[in-house]
PDB file of C-alpha atoms in Angstrom:
ATOM      1  CA  UNK A 148     -62.088  67.707   9.125  1.00  0.00           C
ATOM      2  CA  UNK A 149     -62.383  64.627   6.910  1.00  0.00           C
ATOM      3  CA  UNK A 150     -63.892  66.772   4.189  1.00  0.00           C
ATOM      4  CA  UNK A 151     -60.923  69.162   4.355  1.00  0.00           C
ATOM      5  CA  UNK A 152     -58.489  66.272   3.870  1.00  0.00           C
ATOM      6  CA  UNK A 153     -60.450  65.014   0.854  1.00  0.00           C
ATOM      7  CA  UNK A 154     -60.442  68.479  -0.673  1.00  0.00           C
ATOM      8  CA  UNK A 155     -56.680  68.719  -0.198  1.00  0.00           C
ATOM      9  CA  UNK A 156     -56.122  65.551  -2.265  1.00  0.00           C
ATOM     10  CA  UNK A 157     -58.629  66.669  -4.912  1.00  0.00           C
ATOM     11  CA  UNK A 158     -56.870  69.969  -5.533  1.00  0.00           C
ATOM     12  CA  UNK A 159     -54.066  69.934  -8.120  1.00  0.00           C
ATOM     13  CA  UNK A 160     -54.633  66.233  -8.743  1.00  0.00           C
ATOM     14  CA  UNK A 161     -52.810  66.149 -12.078  1.00  0.00           C
ATOM     15  CA  UNK A 162     -49.773  67.975 -10.691  1.00  0.00           C
ATOM     16  CA  UNK A 163     -49.563  65.488  -7.861  1.00  0.00           C
ATOM     17  CA  UNK A 164     -49.648  62.500 -10.252  1.00  0.00           C
ATOM     18  CA  UNK A 165     -46.925  64.058 -12.405  1.00  0.00           C
ATOM     19  CA  UNK A 166     -44.815  64.745  -9.309  1.00  0.00           C
ATOM     20  CA  UNK A 167     -45.185  61.138  -8.154  1.00  0.00           C
ATOM     21  CA  UNK A 168     -44.158  59.728 -11.515  1.00  0.00           C
ATOM     22  CA  UNK A 169     -41.218  62.135 -11.714  1.00  0.00           C
ATOM     23  CA  UNK A 170     -39.994  61.228  -8.255  1.00  0.00           C
ATOM     24  CA  UNK A 171     -40.248  57.506  -9.055  1.00  0.00           C
ATOM     25  CA  UNK A 172     -38.257  57.901 -12.273  1.00  0.00           C
ATOM     26  CA  UNK A 173     -35.708  60.027 -10.430  1.00  0.00           C
ATOM     27  CA  UNK A 174     -35.348  57.364  -7.719  1.00  0.00           C
ATOM     28  CA  UNK A 175     -34.656  54.650 -10.296  1.00  0.00           C
ATOM     29  CA  UNK A 176     -32.218  56.926 -12.094  1.00  0.00           C
ATOM     30  CA  UNK A 177     -30.321  57.702  -8.906  1.00  0.00           C
ATOM     31  CA  UNK A 178     -30.224  54.041  -7.873  1.00  0.00           C
ATOM     32  CA  UNK A 179     -29.008  53.010 -11.297  1.00  0.00           C
ATOM     33  CA  UNK A 180     -26.344  55.677 -11.233  1.00  0.00           C
ATOM     34  CA  UNK A 181     -25.156  54.935  -7.706  1.00  0.00           C
ATOM     35  CA  UNK A 182     -25.477  51.108  -7.900  1.00  0.00           C
ATOM     36  CA  UNK A 183     -24.795  50.140 -11.536  1.00  0.00           C
ATOM     37  CA  UNK A 184     -24.601  46.613 -12.959  1.00  0.00           C
ATOM     38  CA  UNK A 185     -20.943  45.572 -13.079  1.00  0.00           C
ATOM     39  CA  UNK A 186     -18.928  42.421 -13.794  1.00  0.00           C
ATOM     40  CA  UNK A 187     -16.669  40.605 -11.361  1.00  0.00           C
ATOM     41  CA  UNK A 188     -14.498  37.460 -11.489  1.00  0.00           C
ATOM     42  CA  UNK A 189     -13.766  34.922  -8.789  1.00  0.00           C
ATOM     43  CA  UNK A 190     -11.341  31.999  -8.725  1.00  0.00           C
ATOM     44  CA  UNK A 191     -12.960  29.278  -6.611  1.00  0.00           C
ATOM     45  CA  UNK A 192     -12.035  25.664  -5.785  1.00  0.00           C
ATOM     46  CA  UNK A 193     -13.561  22.963  -7.991  1.00  0.00           C
ATOM     47  CA  UNK A 194     -15.346  20.153  -6.175  1.00  0.00           C
ATOM     48  CA  UNK A 195     -17.156  16.961  -7.123  1.00  0.00           C
ATOM     49  CA  UNK A 196     -20.809  16.453  -6.267  1.00  0.00           C
ATOM     50  CA  UNK A 197     -22.548  13.079  -5.862  1.00  0.00           C
ATOM     51  CA  UNK A 198     -19.419  10.968  -6.396  1.00  0.00           C
ATOM     52  CA  UNK A 199     -20.652   7.330  -6.560  1.00  0.00           C
ATOM     53  CA  UNK A 200     -19.794   5.112  -3.556  1.00  0.00           C
ATOM     54  CA  UNK A 201     -16.501   3.175  -3.698  1.00  0.00           C
ATOM     55  CA  UNK A 202     -15.103   5.387  -6.463  1.00  0.00           C
ATOM     56  CA  UNK A 203     -12.521   8.149  -6.524  1.00  0.00           C
ATOM     57  CA  UNK A 204     -12.944  11.035  -8.955  1.00  0.00           C
ATOM     58  CA  UNK A 205      -9.578  11.884 -10.512  1.00  0.00           C
ATOM     59  CA  UNK A 206      -9.261  15.225 -12.299  1.00  0.00           C
ATOM     60  CA  UNK A 207      -6.538  17.732 -13.105  1.00  0.00           C
ATOM     61  CA  UNK A 208      -8.166  21.166 -12.734  1.00  0.00           C
ATOM     62  CA  UNK A 209      -8.389  22.377  -9.148  1.00  0.00           C
ATOM     63  CA  UNK A 210      -9.925  25.844  -9.592  1.00  0.00           C
ATOM     64  CA  UNK A 211     -12.489  27.514 -11.845  1.00  0.00           C
ATOM     65  CA  UNK A 212     -12.674  31.153 -12.952  1.00  0.00           C
ATOM     66  CA  UNK A 213     -16.274  32.378 -12.588  1.00  0.00           C
ATOM     67  CA  UNK A 214     -17.389  35.671 -14.145  1.00  0.00           C
ATOM     68  CA  UNK A 215     -20.623  37.161 -12.726  1.00  0.00           C
ATOM     69  CA  UNK A 216     -22.646  40.341 -13.182  1.00  0.00           C
ATOM     70  CA  UNK A 217     -24.767  42.090 -10.534  1.00  0.00           C
ATOM     71  CA  UNK A 218     -25.381  45.503  -8.990  1.00  0.00           C
ATOM     72  CA  UNK A 219     -22.220  46.886  -7.448  1.00  0.00           C
ATOM     73  CA  UNK A 220     -23.559  46.514  -3.901  1.00  0.00           C
ATOM     74  CA  UNK A 221     -23.800  42.725  -4.361  1.00  0.00           C
ATOM     75  CA  UNK A 222     -20.048  42.483  -4.835  1.00  0.00           C
ATOM     76  CA  UNK A 223     -19.646  44.327  -1.533  1.00  0.00           C
ATOM     77  CA  UNK A 224     -22.069  42.048   0.317  1.00  0.00           C
ATOM     78  CA  UNK A 225     -20.843  38.727  -1.116  1.00  0.00           C
ATOM     79  CA  UNK A 226     -17.440  37.159  -1.746  1.00  0.00           C
ATOM     80  CA  UNK A 227     -15.816  33.924  -2.957  1.00  0.00           C
ATOM     81  CA  UNK A 228     -17.122  32.072   0.082  1.00  0.00           C
ATOM     82  CA  UNK A 229     -20.662  32.475  -1.282  1.00  0.00           C
ATOM     83  CA  UNK A 230     -19.801  31.053  -4.705  1.00  0.00           C
ATOM     84  CA  UNK A 231     -19.237  27.400  -5.600  1.00  0.00           C
ATOM     85  CA  UNK A 232     -18.095  25.509  -8.710  1.00  0.00           C
ATOM     86  CA  UNK A 233     -18.726  21.772  -9.031  1.00  0.00           C
ATOM     87  CA  UNK A 234     -19.130  18.843 -11.407  1.00  0.00           C
ATOM     88  CA  UNK A 235     -22.204  16.733 -10.742  1.00  0.00           C
ATOM     89  CA  UNK A 236     -21.479  12.986 -10.982  1.00  0.00           C
ATOM     90  CA  UNK A 237     -25.011  11.888 -10.154  1.00  0.00           C
ATOM     91  CA  UNK A 238     -25.575  10.156 -13.500  1.00  0.00           C
ATOM     92  CA  UNK A 239     -22.183   8.403 -13.620  1.00  0.00           C
ATOM     93  CA  UNK A 240     -21.699   5.098 -11.812  1.00  0.00           C
ATOM     94  CA  UNK A 241     -19.249   3.014 -13.874  1.00  0.00           C
ATOM     95  CA  UNK A 242     -15.477   2.961 -14.148  1.00  0.00           C
ATOM     96  CA  UNK A 243     -14.267   5.130 -17.016  1.00  0.00           C
ATOM     97  CA  UNK A 244     -13.383   8.596 -18.282  1.00  0.00           C
ATOM     98  CA  UNK A 245     -16.000  11.298 -18.796  1.00  0.00           C
ATOM     99  CA  UNK A 246     -16.361  14.902 -19.978  1.00  0.00           C
ATOM    100  CA  UNK A 247     -18.598  16.582 -17.408  1.00  0.00           C
ATOM    101  CA  UNK A 248     -19.954  20.155 -17.532  1.00  0.00           C
ATOM    102  CA  UNK A 249     -19.043  22.425 -14.636  1.00  0.00           C
ATOM    103  CA  UNK A 250     -21.894  24.050 -12.757  1.00  0.00           C
ATOM    104  CA  UNK A 251     -21.914  27.053 -10.436  1.00  0.00           C
ATOM    105  CA  UNK A 252     -24.055  28.205  -7.529  1.00  0.00           C
ATOM    106  CA  UNK A 253     -24.159  31.803  -6.290  1.00  0.00           C
ATOM    107  CA  UNK A 254     -26.506  34.176  -4.383  1.00  0.00           C
ATOM    108  CA  UNK A 255     -29.737  35.378  -5.953  1.00  0.00           C
ATOM    109  CA  UNK A 256     -29.286  38.582  -7.890  1.00  0.00           C
ATOM    110  CA  UNK A 257     -26.099  37.529  -9.655  1.00  0.00           C
ATOM    111  CA  UNK A 258     -26.047  36.514 -13.314  1.00  0.00           C
ATOM    112  CA  UNK A 259     -23.528  34.019 -14.708  1.00  0.00           C
ATOM    113  CA  UNK A 260     -21.429  35.398 -17.539  1.00  0.00           C
ATOM    114  CA  UNK A 261     -18.848  32.624 -18.032  1.00  0.00           C
ATOM    115  CA  UNK A 262     -17.044  29.619 -16.519  1.00  0.00           C
ATOM    116  CA  UNK A 263     -13.402  28.815 -17.346  1.00  0.00           C
ATOM    117  CA  UNK A 264     -13.093  25.910 -17.881  1.00  0.00           C
ATOM    118  CA  UNK A 265     -16.718  24.961 -18.434  1.00  0.00           C
ATOM    119  CA  UNK A 266     -16.086  21.219 -18.983  1.00  0.00           C
ATOM    120  CA  UNK A 267     -13.771  18.945 -17.001  1.00  0.00           C
ATOM    121  CA  UNK A 268     -12.228  15.559 -17.796  1.00  0.00           C
ATOM    122  CA  UNK A 269     -12.970  13.186 -14.898  1.00  0.00           C
ATOM    123  CA  UNK A 270     -11.813   9.605 -14.418  1.00  0.00           C
ATOM    124  CA  UNK A 271     -13.888   7.421 -12.106  1.00  0.00           C
ATOM    125  CA  UNK A 272     -11.468   5.020 -10.447  1.00  0.00           C
ATOM    126  CA  UNK A 273     -12.941   2.195  -8.318  1.00  0.00           C
ATOM    127  CA  UNK A 274     -11.489   1.387  -4.897  1.00  0.00           C
ATOM    128  CA  UNK A 275      -9.932  -2.093  -4.745  1.00  0.00           C
ATOM    129  CA  UNK A 276      -8.011  -4.270  -2.285  1.00  0.00           C
ATOM    130  CA  UNK A 277      -4.854  -6.218  -3.099  1.00  0.00           C
ATOM    131  CA  UNK A 278      -2.572  -8.490  -1.066  1.00  0.00           C
ATOM    132  CA  UNK A 279       1.205  -7.969  -1.226  1.00  0.00           C
ATOM    133  CA  UNK A 280       4.212  -9.326   0.613  1.00  0.00           C
ATOM    134  CA  UNK A 281       5.479  -7.168   3.497  1.00  0.00           C
ATOM    135  CA  UNK A 282       9.189  -6.776   2.805  1.00  0.00           C
ATOM    136  CA  UNK A 283      11.743  -5.523   5.311  1.00  0.00           C
ATOM    137  CA  UNK A 284      15.120  -3.964   4.539  1.00  0.00           C
ATOM    138  CA  UNK A 285      17.922  -3.842   7.102  1.00  0.00           C
ATOM    139  CA  UNK A 286      20.301  -0.877   7.101  1.00  0.00           C
ATOM    140  CA  UNK A 287      23.306  -0.445   9.356  1.00  0.00           C
ATOM    141  CA  UNK A 288      25.108  -3.268  11.144  1.00  0.00           C
ATOM    142  CA  UNK A 289      24.964  -5.055  14.503  1.00  0.00           C
ATOM    143  CA  UNK A 290      27.867  -5.087  16.890  1.00  0.00           C
ATOM    144  CA  UNK A 291      31.177  -6.457  15.567  1.00  0.00           C
ATOM    145  CA  UNK A 292      31.306 -10.238  15.094  1.00  0.00           C
ATOM    146  CA  UNK A 293      27.500 -10.411  15.101  1.00  0.00           C
ATOM    147  CA  UNK A 294      24.981 -10.986  12.335  1.00  0.00           C
ATOM    148  CA  UNK A 295      21.243 -10.724  11.823  1.00  0.00           C
ATOM    149  CA  UNK A 296      20.385 -14.397  11.921  1.00  0.00           C
ATOM    150  CA  UNK A 297      16.681 -14.115  11.105  1.00  0.00           C
ATOM    151  CA  UNK A 298      13.711 -11.738  10.829  1.00  0.00           C
ATOM    152  CA  UNK A 299      10.335 -12.889  12.114  1.00  0.00           C
ATOM    153  CA  UNK A 300       7.429 -10.713  10.986  1.00  0.00           C
ATOM    154  CA  UNK A 301       4.058 -10.533  12.707  1.00  0.00           C
ATOM    155  CA  UNK A 302       2.482 -10.584   9.244  1.00  0.00           C
ATOM    156  CA  UNK A 303       3.948 -11.870   5.984  1.00  0.00           C
ATOM    157  CA  UNK A 304       1.428  -9.973   3.861  1.00  0.00           C
ATOM    158  CA  UNK A 305      -0.423  -6.678   3.984  1.00  0.00           C
ATOM    159  CA  UNK A 306      -3.515  -5.377   2.184  1.00  0.00           C
ATOM    160  CA  UNK A 307      -3.430  -2.384  -0.138  1.00  0.00           C
ATOM    161  CA  UNK A 308      -6.639  -0.338  -0.229  1.00  0.00           C
ATOM    162  CA  UNK A 309      -7.179   2.528  -2.645  1.00  0.00           C
ATOM    163  CA  UNK A 310      -8.072   3.628  -6.186  1.00  0.00           C
ATOM    164  CA  UNK A 311      -7.377   0.918  -8.761  1.00  0.00           C
ATOM    165  CA  UNK A 312      -4.814   2.895 -10.777  1.00  0.00           C
ATOM    166  CA  UNK A 313      -2.869   3.876  -7.676  1.00  0.00           C
ATOM    167  CA  UNK A 314      -2.889   0.353  -6.197  1.00  0.00           C
ATOM    168  CA  UNK A 315      -1.690  -1.121  -9.490  1.00  0.00           C
ATOM    169  CA  UNK A 316       1.305   1.236  -9.478  1.00  0.00           C
ATOM    170  CA  UNK A 317       2.600  -0.369  -6.281  1.00  0.00           C
ATOM    171  CA  UNK A 318       5.454  -2.797  -6.994  1.00  0.00           C
ATOM    172  CA  UNK A 319       6.449  -3.555  -3.396  1.00  0.00           C
ATOM    173  CA  UNK A 320       5.582  -2.750   0.204  1.00  0.00           C
ATOM    174  CA  UNK A 321       8.638  -1.915   2.271  1.00  0.00           C
ATOM    175  CA  UNK A 322       9.572  -1.367   5.894  1.00  0.00           C
ATOM    176  CA  UNK A 323      12.997  -0.221   7.046  1.00  0.00           C
ATOM    177  CA  UNK A 324      14.976  -1.214  10.154  1.00  0.00           C
ATOM    178  CA  UNK A 325      18.130   0.651  11.078  1.00  0.00           C
ATOM    179  CA  UNK A 326      20.811  -1.130  13.093  1.00  0.00           C
ATOM    180  CA  UNK A 327      23.385   0.729  15.138  1.00  0.00           C
ATOM    181  CA  UNK A 328      25.752  -1.791  16.713  1.00  0.00           C
ATOM    182  CA  UNK A 329      22.863  -3.721  18.223  1.00  0.00           C
ATOM    183  CA  UNK A 330      24.115  -6.648  20.304  1.00  0.00           C
ATOM    184  CA  UNK A 331      20.901  -8.452  21.253  1.00  0.00           C
ATOM    185  CA  UNK A 332      17.707  -9.717  19.652  1.00  0.00           C
ATOM    186  CA  UNK A 333      14.893  -7.144  19.771  1.00  0.00           C
ATOM    187  CA  UNK A 334      11.329  -6.405  18.598  1.00  0.00           C
ATOM    188  CA  UNK A 335      10.475  -3.297  16.617  1.00  0.00           C
ATOM    189  CA  UNK A 336       7.277  -1.822  15.126  1.00  0.00           C
ATOM    190  CA  UNK A 337       8.010  -1.126  11.447  1.00  0.00           C
ATOM    191  CA  UNK A 338       5.791   1.237   9.367  1.00  0.00           C
ATOM    192  CA  UNK A 339       4.979  -0.169   5.924  1.00  0.00           C
ATOM    193  CA  UNK A 340       5.086   2.003   2.795  1.00  0.00           C
ATOM    194  CA  UNK A 341       3.659   1.338  -0.690  1.00  0.00           C
ATOM    195  CA  UNK A 342       6.422   1.948  -3.263  1.00  0.00           C
ATOM    196  CA  UNK A 343       6.329   2.233  -7.080  1.00  0.00           C
ATOM    197  CA  UNK A 344       8.927   0.952  -9.558  1.00  0.00           C
ATOM    198  CA  UNK A 345      10.899   4.217  -9.231  1.00  0.00           C
ATOM    199  CA  UNK A 346      11.190   3.871  -5.462  1.00  0.00           C
ATOM    200  CA  UNK A 347       8.656   6.596  -4.698  1.00  0.00           C
ATOM    201  CA  UNK A 348       5.809   6.323  -2.217  1.00  0.00           C
ATOM    202  CA  UNK A 349       2.412   5.866  -3.901  1.00  0.00           C
ATOM    203  CA  UNK A 350       0.065   8.468  -2.437  1.00  0.00           C
ATOM    204  CA  UNK A 351      -3.588   7.672  -1.858  1.00  0.00           C
ATOM    205  CA  UNK A 352      -3.012   3.977  -1.075  1.00  0.00           C
ATOM    206  CA  UNK A 353      -3.659   2.751   2.459  1.00  0.00           C
ATOM    207  CA  UNK A 354      -1.612  -0.179   3.792  1.00  0.00           C
ATOM    208  CA  UNK A 355      -3.345  -2.434   6.316  1.00  0.00           C
ATOM    209  CA  UNK A 356      -1.903  -3.027   8.782  1.00  0.00           C
ATOM    210  CA  UNK A 357       0.060   0.201   8.516  1.00  0.00           C
ATOM    211  CA  UNK A 358       2.889  -1.279  10.623  1.00  0.00           C
ATOM    212  CA  UNK A 359       4.060  -4.775  11.522  1.00  0.00           C
ATOM    213  CA  UNK A 360       6.133  -6.066  14.431  1.00  0.00           C
ATOM    214  CA  UNK A 361       9.473  -7.566  13.439  1.00  0.00           C
ATOM    215  CA  UNK A 362      11.594  -9.723  15.695  1.00  0.00           C
ATOM    216  CA  UNK A 363      15.226  -9.088  14.746  1.00  0.00           C
ATOM    217  CA  UNK A 364      17.324 -12.047  15.839  1.00  0.00           C
ATOM    218  CA  UNK A 365      20.989 -11.175  16.341  1.00  0.00           C
ATOM    219  CA  UNK A 366      23.588 -13.851  16.809  1.00  0.00           C
ATOM    220  CA  UNK A 367      26.772 -12.738  18.602  1.00  0.00           C
ATOM    221  CA  UNK A 368      30.272 -14.072  19.387  1.00  0.00           C
ATOM    222  CA  UNK A 369      30.913 -15.106  15.809  1.00  0.00           C
ATOM    223  CA  UNK A 370      34.033 -15.054  13.701  1.00  0.00           C
ATOM    224  CA  UNK A 371      34.602 -13.421  10.315  1.00  0.00           C
ATOM    225  CA  UNK A 372      36.526 -14.683   7.318  1.00  0.00           C
ATOM    226  CA  UNK A 373      37.207 -13.441   3.788  1.00  0.00           C
ATOM    227  CA  UNK A 374      36.686 -16.023   1.038  1.00  0.00           C
ATOM    228  CA  UNK A 375      36.919 -15.868  -2.779  1.00  0.00           C
ATOM    229  CA  UNK A 376      33.860 -15.913  -5.036  1.00  0.00           C
ATOM    230  CA  UNK A 377      33.703 -18.225  -8.054  1.00  0.00           C
ATOM    231  CA  UNK A 378      31.252 -18.095 -10.935  1.00  0.00           C
ATOM    232  CA  UNK A 379      29.488 -21.380 -11.661  1.00  0.00           C
ATOM    233  CA  UNK A 380      29.240 -21.349 -15.478  1.00  0.00           C
ATOM    234  CA  UNK A 381      28.013 -24.238 -17.629  1.00  0.00           C
ATOM    235  CA  UNK A 382      29.989 -24.046 -20.876  1.00  0.00           C
ATOM    236  CA  UNK A 383      28.108 -25.149 -23.997  1.00  0.00           C
ATOM    237  CA  UNK A 384      29.672 -28.005 -25.925  1.00  0.00           C
ATOM    238  CA  UNK A 385      32.275 -26.812 -28.412  1.00  0.00           C
ATOM    239  CA  UNK A 386      32.631 -23.388 -26.771  1.00  0.00           C
ATOM    240  CA  UNK A 387      35.546 -21.964 -24.804  1.00  0.00           C
ATOM    241  CA  UNK A 388      35.487 -19.210 -22.194  1.00  0.00           C
ATOM    242  CA  UNK A 389      37.657 -16.226 -23.018  1.00  0.00           C
ATOM    243  CA  UNK A 390      37.132 -14.192 -19.818  1.00  0.00           C
ATOM    244  CA  UNK A 391      35.242 -14.313 -16.511  1.00  0.00           C
ATOM    245  CA  UNK A 392      35.201 -11.291 -14.220  1.00  0.00           C
ATOM    246  CA  UNK A 393      33.602 -11.441 -10.766  1.00  0.00           C
ATOM    247  CA  UNK A 394      33.192  -8.236  -8.752  1.00  0.00           C
ATOM    248  CA  UNK A 395      33.903  -8.206  -5.942  1.00  0.00           C
ATOM    249  CA  UNK A 396      36.339 -11.093  -6.054  1.00  0.00           C
ATOM    250  CA  UNK A 397      35.913 -11.829  -2.325  1.00  0.00           C
ATOM    251  CA  UNK A 398      33.225 -11.520   0.327  1.00  0.00           C
ATOM    252  CA  UNK A 399      33.276 -11.624   4.107  1.00  0.00           C
ATOM    253  CA  UNK A 400      31.377 -14.407   5.811  1.00  0.00           C
ATOM    254  CA  UNK A 401      30.351 -14.417   9.463  1.00  0.00           C
ATOM    255  CA  UNK A 402      29.188 -17.344  11.580  1.00  0.00           C
ATOM    256  CA  UNK A 403      30.121 -19.743  14.310  1.00  0.00           C
ATOM    257  CA  UNK A 404      33.687 -20.980  14.079  1.00  0.00           C
ATOM    258  CA  UNK A 405      32.867 -24.534  12.989  1.00  0.00           C
ATOM    259  CA  UNK A 406      30.754 -23.300  10.043  1.00  0.00           C
ATOM    260  CA  UNK A 407      33.112 -20.519   8.930  1.00  0.00           C
ATOM    261  CA  UNK A 408      36.187 -22.740   8.970  1.00  0.00           C
ATOM    262  CA  UNK A 409      34.433 -25.247   6.703  1.00  0.00           C
ATOM    263  CA  UNK A 410      33.997 -22.666   3.913  1.00  0.00           C
ATOM    264  CA  UNK A 411      36.909 -22.088   1.525  1.00  0.00           C
ATOM    265  CA  UNK A 412      34.975 -20.235  -1.195  1.00  0.00           C
ATOM    266  CA  UNK A 413      31.460 -19.219  -2.195  1.00  0.00           C
ATOM    267  CA  UNK A 414      29.977 -19.952  -5.607  1.00  0.00           C
ATOM    268  CA  UNK A 415      27.360 -18.067  -7.570  1.00  0.00           C
ATOM    269  CA  UNK A 416      24.154 -19.651  -8.723  1.00  0.00           C
ATOM    270  CA  UNK A 417      24.578 -21.683 -11.893  1.00  0.00           C
ATOM    271  CA  UNK A 418      24.758 -19.744 -15.168  1.00  0.00           C
ATOM    272  CA  UNK A 419      23.679 -21.609 -18.313  1.00  0.00           C
ATOM    273  CA  UNK A 420      24.414 -20.303 -21.807  1.00  0.00           C
ATOM    274  CA  UNK A 421      22.649 -20.798 -25.080  1.00  0.00           C
ATOM    275  CA  UNK A 422      24.965 -22.461 -27.569  1.00  0.00           C
ATOM    276  CA  UNK A 423      25.069 -19.284 -29.679  1.00  0.00           C
ATOM    277  CA  UNK A 424      25.469 -16.849 -26.778  1.00  0.00           C
ATOM    278  CA  UNK A 425      28.551 -14.637 -26.760  1.00  0.00           C
ATOM    279  CA  UNK A 426      28.471 -12.608 -23.550  1.00  0.00           C
ATOM    280  CA  UNK A 427      26.740 -12.411 -20.180  1.00  0.00           C
ATOM    281  CA  UNK A 428      26.852  -9.261 -18.057  1.00  0.00           C
ATOM    282  CA  UNK A 429      24.685  -9.149 -14.958  1.00  0.00           C
ATOM    283  CA  UNK A 430      24.205  -9.992 -11.303  1.00  0.00           C
ATOM    284  CA  UNK A 431      24.200 -13.523  -9.884  1.00  0.00           C
ATOM    285  CA  UNK A 432      23.078 -14.570  -6.415  1.00  0.00           C
ATOM    286  CA  UNK A 433      25.515 -16.303  -4.101  1.00  0.00           C
ATOM    287  CA  UNK A 434      24.885 -19.875  -2.949  1.00  0.00           C
ATOM    288  CA  UNK A 435      25.376 -19.436   0.789  1.00  0.00           C
ATOM    289  CA  UNK A 436      26.583 -22.423   2.836  1.00  0.00           C
ATOM    290  CA  UNK A 437      24.671 -23.351   5.955  1.00  0.00           C
ATOM    291  CA  UNK A 438      25.571 -21.486   9.135  1.00  0.00           C
ATOM    292  CA  UNK A 439      27.290 -18.474   7.566  1.00  0.00           C
ATOM    293  CA  UNK A 440      26.138 -15.024   6.450  1.00  0.00           C
ATOM    294  CA  UNK A 441      27.912 -13.201   3.592  1.00  0.00           C
ATOM    295  CA  UNK A 442      28.537  -9.465   3.504  1.00  0.00           C
ATOM    296  CA  UNK A 443      26.390  -9.290   0.339  1.00  0.00           C
ATOM    297  CA  UNK A 444      23.956 -11.593  -1.397  1.00  0.00           C
ATOM    298  CA  UNK A 445      24.954 -11.160  -5.048  1.00  0.00           C
ATOM    299  CA  UNK A 446      27.913 -10.185  -7.225  1.00  0.00           C
ATOM    300  CA  UNK A 447      28.460  -8.708 -10.702  1.00  0.00           C
ATOM    301  CA  UNK A 448      29.597 -11.252 -13.280  1.00  0.00           C
ATOM    302  CA  UNK A 449      30.913 -10.742 -16.815  1.00  0.00           C
ATOM    303  CA  UNK A 450      31.490 -13.835 -18.942  1.00  0.00           C
ATOM    304  CA  UNK A 451      32.686 -13.842 -22.574  1.00  0.00           C
ATOM    305  CA  UNK A 452      33.219 -16.783 -24.962  1.00  0.00           C
ATOM    306  CA  UNK A 453      35.818 -17.026 -27.668  1.00  0.00           C
ATOM    307  CA  UNK A 454      34.516 -16.573 -31.185  1.00  0.00           C
TER     308      UNK A 454
END
């Protein structure tokens, strides 16, 4: 039996070898025809790798276009979730701006054709802390013949924590309290917001504490009175004032009767002129007498001297 099997393989040996080679070539031909090498593109998110501790990587591009080549079946089996684009920050540890090549990772069997972009501009921004005053702004009004006598904050200052460039854009930290005919003193938790010079919230900066408690002291059973406003101007020697305009000309003051009745007018802070000055146009704070609260804290003043 064994001898018969051996004889079978010995017969037509050359034809069998040729048939084997032909079938192998045909298999590769069919596979290449049915599963050709093709190109495909993916748009994937860009990420940072090995960002140094206590730094934020700031960059503009958010996605990368990756062009790959592989047999057609690979593009069926794999998708964008299997492909990654990143910039490796392992060798960067100091504050500054860098041009960093973009790298890509993808399943075995793919070949990288191109990356767009292939280099990214990255700024390494260190995290810092900075103390700032916690300011509170009152909107609305208490009940009639009442005023906000005082604000007592649980913390006078807060800490800003974030990337250096973002923290340095903060010009003030504000909280807002809305009054709606409140008649009694009350406590309120006020969220604090980091604001830039344009009045916009600065994103990426954490305020600690994020909210402070404010005790709003309201004084009731007061009287109100309208008094004129005068501008306190020091006239340089040899000069003569041509015109002074104060707007508004009057303000309302509120307080206990004995304090209100003692006030006949309210003056601005003192305005001093250089001997050669011709005109002043701006805002001046009011000098507020003890025991009264004005309807506003400053007025517009225009002052012109004769030539």
